[in-house]
Tab-separated table of N, CA and C in Angstrom:
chain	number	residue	atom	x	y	z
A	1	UNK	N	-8.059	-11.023	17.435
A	1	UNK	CA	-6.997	-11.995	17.495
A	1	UNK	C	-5.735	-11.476	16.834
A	2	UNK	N	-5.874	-10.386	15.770
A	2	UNK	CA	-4.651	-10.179	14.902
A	2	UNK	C	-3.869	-9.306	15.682
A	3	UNK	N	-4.639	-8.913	16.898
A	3	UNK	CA	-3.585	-7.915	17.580
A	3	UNK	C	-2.816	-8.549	18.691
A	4	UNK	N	-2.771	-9.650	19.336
A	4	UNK	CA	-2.645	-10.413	19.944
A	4	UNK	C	-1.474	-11.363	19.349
A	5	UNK	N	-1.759	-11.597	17.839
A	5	UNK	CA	-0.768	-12.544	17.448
A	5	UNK	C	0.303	-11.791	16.757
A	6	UNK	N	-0.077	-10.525	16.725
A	6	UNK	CA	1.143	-9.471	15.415
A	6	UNK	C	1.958	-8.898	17.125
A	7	UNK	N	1.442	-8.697	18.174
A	7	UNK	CA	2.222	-8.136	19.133
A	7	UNK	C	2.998	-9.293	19.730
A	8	UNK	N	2.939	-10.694	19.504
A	8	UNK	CA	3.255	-11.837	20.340
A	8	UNK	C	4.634	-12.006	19.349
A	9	UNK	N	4.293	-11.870	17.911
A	9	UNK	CA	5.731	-12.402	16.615
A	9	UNK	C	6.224	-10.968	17.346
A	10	UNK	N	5.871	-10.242	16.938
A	10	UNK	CA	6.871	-8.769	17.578
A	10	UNK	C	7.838	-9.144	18.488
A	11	UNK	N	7.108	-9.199	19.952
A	11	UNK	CA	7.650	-9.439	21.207
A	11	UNK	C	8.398	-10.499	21.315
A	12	UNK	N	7.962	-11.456	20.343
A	12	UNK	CA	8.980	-12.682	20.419
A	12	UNK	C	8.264	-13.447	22.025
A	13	UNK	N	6.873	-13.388	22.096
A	13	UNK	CA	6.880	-13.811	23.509
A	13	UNK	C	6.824	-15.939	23.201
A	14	UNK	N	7.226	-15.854	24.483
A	14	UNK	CA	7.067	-17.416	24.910
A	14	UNK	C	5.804	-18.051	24.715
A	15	UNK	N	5.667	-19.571	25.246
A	15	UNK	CA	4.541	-20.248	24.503
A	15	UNK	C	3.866	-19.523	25.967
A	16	UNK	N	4.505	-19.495	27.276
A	16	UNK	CA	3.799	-18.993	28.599
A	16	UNK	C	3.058	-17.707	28.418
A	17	UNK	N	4.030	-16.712	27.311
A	17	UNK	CA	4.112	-15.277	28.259
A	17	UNK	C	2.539	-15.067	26.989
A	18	UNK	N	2.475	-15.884	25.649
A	18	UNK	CA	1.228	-16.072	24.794
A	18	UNK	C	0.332	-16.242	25.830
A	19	UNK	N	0.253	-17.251	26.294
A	19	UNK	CA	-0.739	-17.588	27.076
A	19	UNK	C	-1.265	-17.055	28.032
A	20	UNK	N	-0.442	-16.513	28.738
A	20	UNK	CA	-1.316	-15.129	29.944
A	20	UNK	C	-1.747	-14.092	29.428
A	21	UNK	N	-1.273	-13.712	28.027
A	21	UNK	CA	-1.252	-12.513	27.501
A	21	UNK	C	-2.693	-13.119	26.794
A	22	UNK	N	-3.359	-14.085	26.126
A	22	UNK	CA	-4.411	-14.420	25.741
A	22	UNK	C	-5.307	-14.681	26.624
A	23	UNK	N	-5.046	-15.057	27.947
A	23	UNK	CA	-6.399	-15.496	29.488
A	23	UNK	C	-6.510	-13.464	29.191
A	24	UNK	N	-4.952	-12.794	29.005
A	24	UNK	CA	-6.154	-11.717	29.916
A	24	UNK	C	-6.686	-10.846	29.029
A	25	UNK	N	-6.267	-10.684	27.279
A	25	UNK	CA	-7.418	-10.109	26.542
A	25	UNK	C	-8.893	-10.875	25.821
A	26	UNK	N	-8.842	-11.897	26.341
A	26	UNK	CA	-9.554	-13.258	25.544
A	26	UNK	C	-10.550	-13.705	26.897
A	27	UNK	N	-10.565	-13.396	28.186
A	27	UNK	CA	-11.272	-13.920	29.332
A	27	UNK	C	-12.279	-14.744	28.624
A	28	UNK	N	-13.132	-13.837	28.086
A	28	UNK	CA	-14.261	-14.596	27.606
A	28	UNK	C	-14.391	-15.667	26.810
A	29	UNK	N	-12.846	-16.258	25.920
A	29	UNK	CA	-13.140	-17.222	25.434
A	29	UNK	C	-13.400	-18.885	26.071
A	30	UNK	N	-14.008	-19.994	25.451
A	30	UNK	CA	-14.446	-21.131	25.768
A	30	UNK	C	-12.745	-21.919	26.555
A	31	UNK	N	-12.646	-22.420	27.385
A	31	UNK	CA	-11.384	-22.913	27.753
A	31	UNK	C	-10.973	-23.615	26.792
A	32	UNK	N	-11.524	-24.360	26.219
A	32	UNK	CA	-11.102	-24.947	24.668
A	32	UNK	C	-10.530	-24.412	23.436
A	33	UNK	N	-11.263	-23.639	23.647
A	33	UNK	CA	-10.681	-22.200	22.288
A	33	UNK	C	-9.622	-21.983	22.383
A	34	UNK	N	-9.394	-21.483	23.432
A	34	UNK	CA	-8.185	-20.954	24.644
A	34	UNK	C	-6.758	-21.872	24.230
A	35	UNK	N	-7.049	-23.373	24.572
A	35	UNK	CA	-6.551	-24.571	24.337
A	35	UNK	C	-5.737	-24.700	22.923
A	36	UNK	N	-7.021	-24.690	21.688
A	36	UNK	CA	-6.549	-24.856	20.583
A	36	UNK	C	-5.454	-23.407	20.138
A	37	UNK	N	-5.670	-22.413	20.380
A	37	UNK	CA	-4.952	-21.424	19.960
A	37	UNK	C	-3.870	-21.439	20.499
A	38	UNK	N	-3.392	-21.554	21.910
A	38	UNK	CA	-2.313	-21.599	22.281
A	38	UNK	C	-1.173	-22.794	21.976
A	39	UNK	N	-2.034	-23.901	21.189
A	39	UNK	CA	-1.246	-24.999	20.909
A	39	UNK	C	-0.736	-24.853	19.401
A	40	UNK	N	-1.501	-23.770	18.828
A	40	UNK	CA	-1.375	-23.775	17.485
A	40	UNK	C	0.076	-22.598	17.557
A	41	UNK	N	-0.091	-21.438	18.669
A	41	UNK	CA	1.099	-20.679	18.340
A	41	UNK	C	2.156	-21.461	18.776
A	42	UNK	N	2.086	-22.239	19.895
A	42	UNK	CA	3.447	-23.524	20.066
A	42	UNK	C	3.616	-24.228	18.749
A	43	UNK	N	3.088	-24.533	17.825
A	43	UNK	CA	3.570	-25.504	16.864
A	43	UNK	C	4.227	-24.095	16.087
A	44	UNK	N	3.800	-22.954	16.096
A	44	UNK	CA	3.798	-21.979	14.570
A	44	UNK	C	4.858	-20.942	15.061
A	45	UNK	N	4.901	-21.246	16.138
A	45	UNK	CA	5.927	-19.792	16.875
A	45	UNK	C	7.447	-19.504	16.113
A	46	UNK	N	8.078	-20.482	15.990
A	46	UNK	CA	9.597	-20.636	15.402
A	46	UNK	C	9.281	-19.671	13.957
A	47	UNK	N	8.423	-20.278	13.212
A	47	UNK	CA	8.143	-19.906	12.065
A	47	UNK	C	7.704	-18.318	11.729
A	48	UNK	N	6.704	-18.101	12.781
A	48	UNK	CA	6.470	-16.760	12.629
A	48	UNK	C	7.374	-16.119	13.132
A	49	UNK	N	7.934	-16.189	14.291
A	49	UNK	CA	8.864	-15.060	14.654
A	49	UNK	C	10.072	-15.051	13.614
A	50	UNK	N	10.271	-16.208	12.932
A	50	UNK	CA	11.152	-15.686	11.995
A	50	UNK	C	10.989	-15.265	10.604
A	51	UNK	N	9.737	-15.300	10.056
A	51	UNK	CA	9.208	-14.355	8.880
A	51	UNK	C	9.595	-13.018	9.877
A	52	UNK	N	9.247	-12.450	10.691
A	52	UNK	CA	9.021	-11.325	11.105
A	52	UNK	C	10.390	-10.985	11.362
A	53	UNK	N	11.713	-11.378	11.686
A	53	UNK	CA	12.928	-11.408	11.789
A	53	UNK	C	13.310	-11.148	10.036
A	54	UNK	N	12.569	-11.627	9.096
A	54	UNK	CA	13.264	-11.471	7.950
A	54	UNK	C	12.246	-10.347	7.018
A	55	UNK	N	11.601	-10.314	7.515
A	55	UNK	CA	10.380	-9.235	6.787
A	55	UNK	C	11.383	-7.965	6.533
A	56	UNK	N	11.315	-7.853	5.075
A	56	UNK	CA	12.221	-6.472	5.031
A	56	UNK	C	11.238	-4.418	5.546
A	57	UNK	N	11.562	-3.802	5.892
A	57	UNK	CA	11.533	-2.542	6.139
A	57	UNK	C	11.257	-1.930	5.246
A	58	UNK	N	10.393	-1.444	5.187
A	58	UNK	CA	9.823	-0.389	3.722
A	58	UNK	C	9.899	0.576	4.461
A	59	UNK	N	10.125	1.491	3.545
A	59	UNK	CA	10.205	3.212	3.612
A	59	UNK	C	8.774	3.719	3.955
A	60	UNK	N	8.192	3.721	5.038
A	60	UNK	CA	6.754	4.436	4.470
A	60	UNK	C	7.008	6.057	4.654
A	61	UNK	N	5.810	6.260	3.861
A	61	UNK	CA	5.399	7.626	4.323
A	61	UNK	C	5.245	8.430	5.575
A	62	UNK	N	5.271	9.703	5.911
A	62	UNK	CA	5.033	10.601	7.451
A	62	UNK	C	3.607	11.117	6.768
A	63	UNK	N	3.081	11.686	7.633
A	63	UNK	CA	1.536	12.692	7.244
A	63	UNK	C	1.864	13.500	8.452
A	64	UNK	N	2.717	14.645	7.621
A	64	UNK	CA	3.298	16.071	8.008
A	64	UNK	C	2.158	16.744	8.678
A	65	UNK	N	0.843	17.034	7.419
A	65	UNK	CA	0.035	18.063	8.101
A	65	UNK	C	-1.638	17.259	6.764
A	66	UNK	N	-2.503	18.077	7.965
A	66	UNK	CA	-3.889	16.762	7.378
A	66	UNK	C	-4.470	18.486	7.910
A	67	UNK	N	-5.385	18.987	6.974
A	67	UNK	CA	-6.751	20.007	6.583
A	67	UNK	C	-7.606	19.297	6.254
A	68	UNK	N	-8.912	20.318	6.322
A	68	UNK	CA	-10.143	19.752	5.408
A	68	UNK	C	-10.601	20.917	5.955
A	69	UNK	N	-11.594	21.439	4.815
A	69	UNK	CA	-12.183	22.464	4.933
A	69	UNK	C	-13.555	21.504	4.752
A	70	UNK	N	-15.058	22.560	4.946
A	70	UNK	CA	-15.870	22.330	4.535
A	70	UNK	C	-16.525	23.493	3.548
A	71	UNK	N	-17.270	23.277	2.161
A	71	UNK	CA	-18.003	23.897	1.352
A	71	UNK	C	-18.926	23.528	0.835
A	72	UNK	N	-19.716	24.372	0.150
A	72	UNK	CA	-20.912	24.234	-0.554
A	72	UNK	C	-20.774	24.749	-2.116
A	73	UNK	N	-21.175	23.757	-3.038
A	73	UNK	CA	-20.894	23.952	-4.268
A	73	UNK	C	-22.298	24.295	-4.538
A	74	UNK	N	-22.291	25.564	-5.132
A	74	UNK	CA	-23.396	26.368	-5.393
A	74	UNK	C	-23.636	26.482	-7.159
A	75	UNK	N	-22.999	26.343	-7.933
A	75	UNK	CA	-23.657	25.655	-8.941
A	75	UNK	C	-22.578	25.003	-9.790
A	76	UNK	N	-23.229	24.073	-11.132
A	76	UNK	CA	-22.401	23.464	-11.877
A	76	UNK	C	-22.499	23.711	-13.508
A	77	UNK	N	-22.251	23.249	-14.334
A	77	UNK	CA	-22.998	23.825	-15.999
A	77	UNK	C	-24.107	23.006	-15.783
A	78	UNK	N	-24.079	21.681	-15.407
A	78	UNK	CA	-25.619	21.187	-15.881
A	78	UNK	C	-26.617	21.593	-14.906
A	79	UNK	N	-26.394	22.164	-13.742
A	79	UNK	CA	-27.254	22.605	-12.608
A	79	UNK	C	-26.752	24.054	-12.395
A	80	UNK	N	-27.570	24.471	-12.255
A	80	UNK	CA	-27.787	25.636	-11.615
A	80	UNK	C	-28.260	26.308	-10.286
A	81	UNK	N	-28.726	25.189	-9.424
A	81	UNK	CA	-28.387	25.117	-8.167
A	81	UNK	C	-28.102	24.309	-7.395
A	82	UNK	N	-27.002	23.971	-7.624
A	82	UNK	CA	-26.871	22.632	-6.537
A	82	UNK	C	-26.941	22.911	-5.390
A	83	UNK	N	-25.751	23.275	-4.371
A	83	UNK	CA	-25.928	23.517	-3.510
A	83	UNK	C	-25.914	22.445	-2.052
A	84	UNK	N	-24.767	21.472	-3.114
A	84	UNK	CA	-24.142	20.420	-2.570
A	84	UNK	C	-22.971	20.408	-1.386
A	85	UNK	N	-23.106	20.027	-0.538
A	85	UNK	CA	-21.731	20.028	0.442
A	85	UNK	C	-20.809	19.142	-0.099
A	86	UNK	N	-19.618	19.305	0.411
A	86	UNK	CA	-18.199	18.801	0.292
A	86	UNK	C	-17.374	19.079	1.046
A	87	UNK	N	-16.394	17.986	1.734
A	87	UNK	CA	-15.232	18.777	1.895
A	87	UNK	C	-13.887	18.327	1.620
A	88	UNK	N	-13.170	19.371	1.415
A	88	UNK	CA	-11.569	19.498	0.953
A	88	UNK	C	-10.468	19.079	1.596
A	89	UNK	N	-9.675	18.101	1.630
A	89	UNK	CA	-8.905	17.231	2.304
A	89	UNK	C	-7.815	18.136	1.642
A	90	UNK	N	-6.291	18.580	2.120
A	90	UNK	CA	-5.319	18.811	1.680
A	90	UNK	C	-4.438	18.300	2.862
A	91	UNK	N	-3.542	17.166	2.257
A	91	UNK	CA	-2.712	16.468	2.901
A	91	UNK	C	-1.473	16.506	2.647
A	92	UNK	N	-0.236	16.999	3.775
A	92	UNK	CA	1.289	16.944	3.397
A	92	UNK	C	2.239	15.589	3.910
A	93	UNK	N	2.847	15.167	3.224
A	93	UNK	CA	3.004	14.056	3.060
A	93	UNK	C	4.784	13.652	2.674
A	94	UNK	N	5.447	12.947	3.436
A	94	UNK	CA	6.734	13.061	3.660
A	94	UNK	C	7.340	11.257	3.237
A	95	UNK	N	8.049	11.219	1.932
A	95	UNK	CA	8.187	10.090	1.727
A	95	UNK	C	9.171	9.189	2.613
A	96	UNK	N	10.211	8.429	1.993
A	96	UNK	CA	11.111	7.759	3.192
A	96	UNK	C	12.172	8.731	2.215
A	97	UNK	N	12.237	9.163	2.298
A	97	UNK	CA	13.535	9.413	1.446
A	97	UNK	C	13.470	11.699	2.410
A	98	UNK	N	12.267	11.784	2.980
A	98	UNK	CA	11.845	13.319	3.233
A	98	UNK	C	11.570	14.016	2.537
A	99	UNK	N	11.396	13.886	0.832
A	99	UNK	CA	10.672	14.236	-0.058
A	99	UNK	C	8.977	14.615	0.010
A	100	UNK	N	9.057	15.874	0.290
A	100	UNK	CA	7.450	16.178	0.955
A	100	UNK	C	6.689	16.835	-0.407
A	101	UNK	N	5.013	16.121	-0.560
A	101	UNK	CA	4.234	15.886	-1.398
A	101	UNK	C	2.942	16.664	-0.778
A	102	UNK	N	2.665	17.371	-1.803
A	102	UNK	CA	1.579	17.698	-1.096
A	102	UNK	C	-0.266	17.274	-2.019
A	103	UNK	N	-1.274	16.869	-1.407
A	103	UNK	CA	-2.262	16.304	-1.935
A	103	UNK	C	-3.412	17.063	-1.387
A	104	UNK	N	-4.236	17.067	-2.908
A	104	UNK	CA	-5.633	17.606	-2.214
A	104	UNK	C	-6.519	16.737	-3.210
A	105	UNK	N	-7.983	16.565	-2.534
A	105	UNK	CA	-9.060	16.085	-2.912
A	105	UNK	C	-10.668	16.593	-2.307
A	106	UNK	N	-11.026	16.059	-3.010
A	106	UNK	CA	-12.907	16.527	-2.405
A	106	UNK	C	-13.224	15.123	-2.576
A	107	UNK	N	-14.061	15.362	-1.063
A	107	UNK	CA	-15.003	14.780	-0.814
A	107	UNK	C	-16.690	14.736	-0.971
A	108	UNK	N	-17.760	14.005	-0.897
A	108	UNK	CA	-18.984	14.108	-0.049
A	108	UNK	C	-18.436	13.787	1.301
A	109	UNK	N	-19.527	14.521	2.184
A	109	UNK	CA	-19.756	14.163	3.034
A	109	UNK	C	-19.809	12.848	3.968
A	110	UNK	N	-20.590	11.919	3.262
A	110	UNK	CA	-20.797	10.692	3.423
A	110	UNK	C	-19.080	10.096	3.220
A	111	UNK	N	-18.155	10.487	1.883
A	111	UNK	CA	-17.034	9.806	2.134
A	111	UNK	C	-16.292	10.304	3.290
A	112	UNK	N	-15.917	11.538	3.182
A	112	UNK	CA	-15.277	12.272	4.722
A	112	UNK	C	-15.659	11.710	5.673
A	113	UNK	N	-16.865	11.027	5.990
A	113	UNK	CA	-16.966	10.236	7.224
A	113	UNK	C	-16.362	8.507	7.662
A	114	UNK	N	-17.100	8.299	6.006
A	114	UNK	CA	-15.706	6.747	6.307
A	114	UNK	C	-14.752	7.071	6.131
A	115	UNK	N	-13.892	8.008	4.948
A	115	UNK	CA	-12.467	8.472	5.763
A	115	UNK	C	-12.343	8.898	6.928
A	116	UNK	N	-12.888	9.301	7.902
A	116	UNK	CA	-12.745	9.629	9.165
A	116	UNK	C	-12.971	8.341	10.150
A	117	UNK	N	-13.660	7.279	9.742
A	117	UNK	CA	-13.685	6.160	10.614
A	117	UNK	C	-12.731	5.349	10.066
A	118	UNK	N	-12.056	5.128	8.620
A	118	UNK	CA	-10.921	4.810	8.142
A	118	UNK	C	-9.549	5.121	9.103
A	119	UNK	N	-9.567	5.893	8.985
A	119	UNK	CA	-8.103	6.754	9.788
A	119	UNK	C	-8.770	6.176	11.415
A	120	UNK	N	-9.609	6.489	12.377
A	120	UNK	CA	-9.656	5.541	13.495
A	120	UNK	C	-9.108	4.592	13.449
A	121	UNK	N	-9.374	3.451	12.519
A	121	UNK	CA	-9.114	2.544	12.650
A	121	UNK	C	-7.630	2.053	12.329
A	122	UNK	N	-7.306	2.921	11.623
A	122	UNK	CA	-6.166	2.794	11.085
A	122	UNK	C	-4.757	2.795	12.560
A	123	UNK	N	-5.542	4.201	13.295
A	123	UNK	CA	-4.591	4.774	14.707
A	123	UNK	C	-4.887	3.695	15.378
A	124	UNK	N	-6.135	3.359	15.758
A	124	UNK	CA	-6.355	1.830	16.781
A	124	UNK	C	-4.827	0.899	16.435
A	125	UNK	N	-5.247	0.282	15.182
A	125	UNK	CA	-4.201	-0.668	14.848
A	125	UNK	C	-2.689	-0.490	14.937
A	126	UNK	N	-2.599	1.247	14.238
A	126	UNK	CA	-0.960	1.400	14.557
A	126	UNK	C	-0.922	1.377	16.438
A	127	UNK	N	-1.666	1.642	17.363
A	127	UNK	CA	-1.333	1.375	18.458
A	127	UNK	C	-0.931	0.506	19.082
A	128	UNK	N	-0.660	-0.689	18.154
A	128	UNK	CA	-0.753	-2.165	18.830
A	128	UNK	C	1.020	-2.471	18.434
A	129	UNK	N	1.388	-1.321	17.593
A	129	UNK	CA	2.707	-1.906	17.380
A	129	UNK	C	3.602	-1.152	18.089
């Protein structure tokens, strides 16, 4: 639903152009459902499109350049064989201003992967704007 209602304040669409735009990513909802939501962005529409008219512009960040290596940490002082995987994220990073930063970290494995389904999700969502 949040992509539906953040692209509708965007677009500035009508109570109509909501409503076709919800039959055709929503098919499956109950005609009622359908009903209540579209009556709720008619009462809320004025309002949201104009938070979003006044929402100020933040500077974000660019992500210049994204690495990761993979390694094996072969020992530590309290072990002597670990023999643990990891891997090495080094990220370049461009503020609003073009002030470029550069970052590194280690991972497990296991995190590198929800960071990697993190960032999916992240591109899904920036696609909607």
């Amino acid at each position: 639903m949040h992509g539906i209602s953040g692209t509708a304040v965007k677009n500035k669409l009508s109570s109509e152009e909501f409503s076709t735009e919800l039959r055709k990513r929503f098919a499956f909802l109950p005609q009622q459902s359908g009903q209540v939501i579209q009556q709720v962005w008619k009462e809320k529409r004025e309002s949201l499109v104009g938070l979003e008219d006044a929402k100020p512009v933040a500077a974000a960040g660019q992500l210049i350049d994204f690495q990761w290596k993979l390694g094996i940490a072969v020992s530590a002082d309290s072990c002597k064989s670990l023999k643990s995987p990891y891997v090495t994220v080094a990220l370049k990073v461009a503020d609003g201003l073009g002030n470029v930063t550069c970052k590194t970290f280690e991972m497990t494995i296991a995190q590198f992967q929800n960071f990697h389904s993190q960032f999916k999700e992240m591109a899904s969502v920036l696609e909607t704007f």
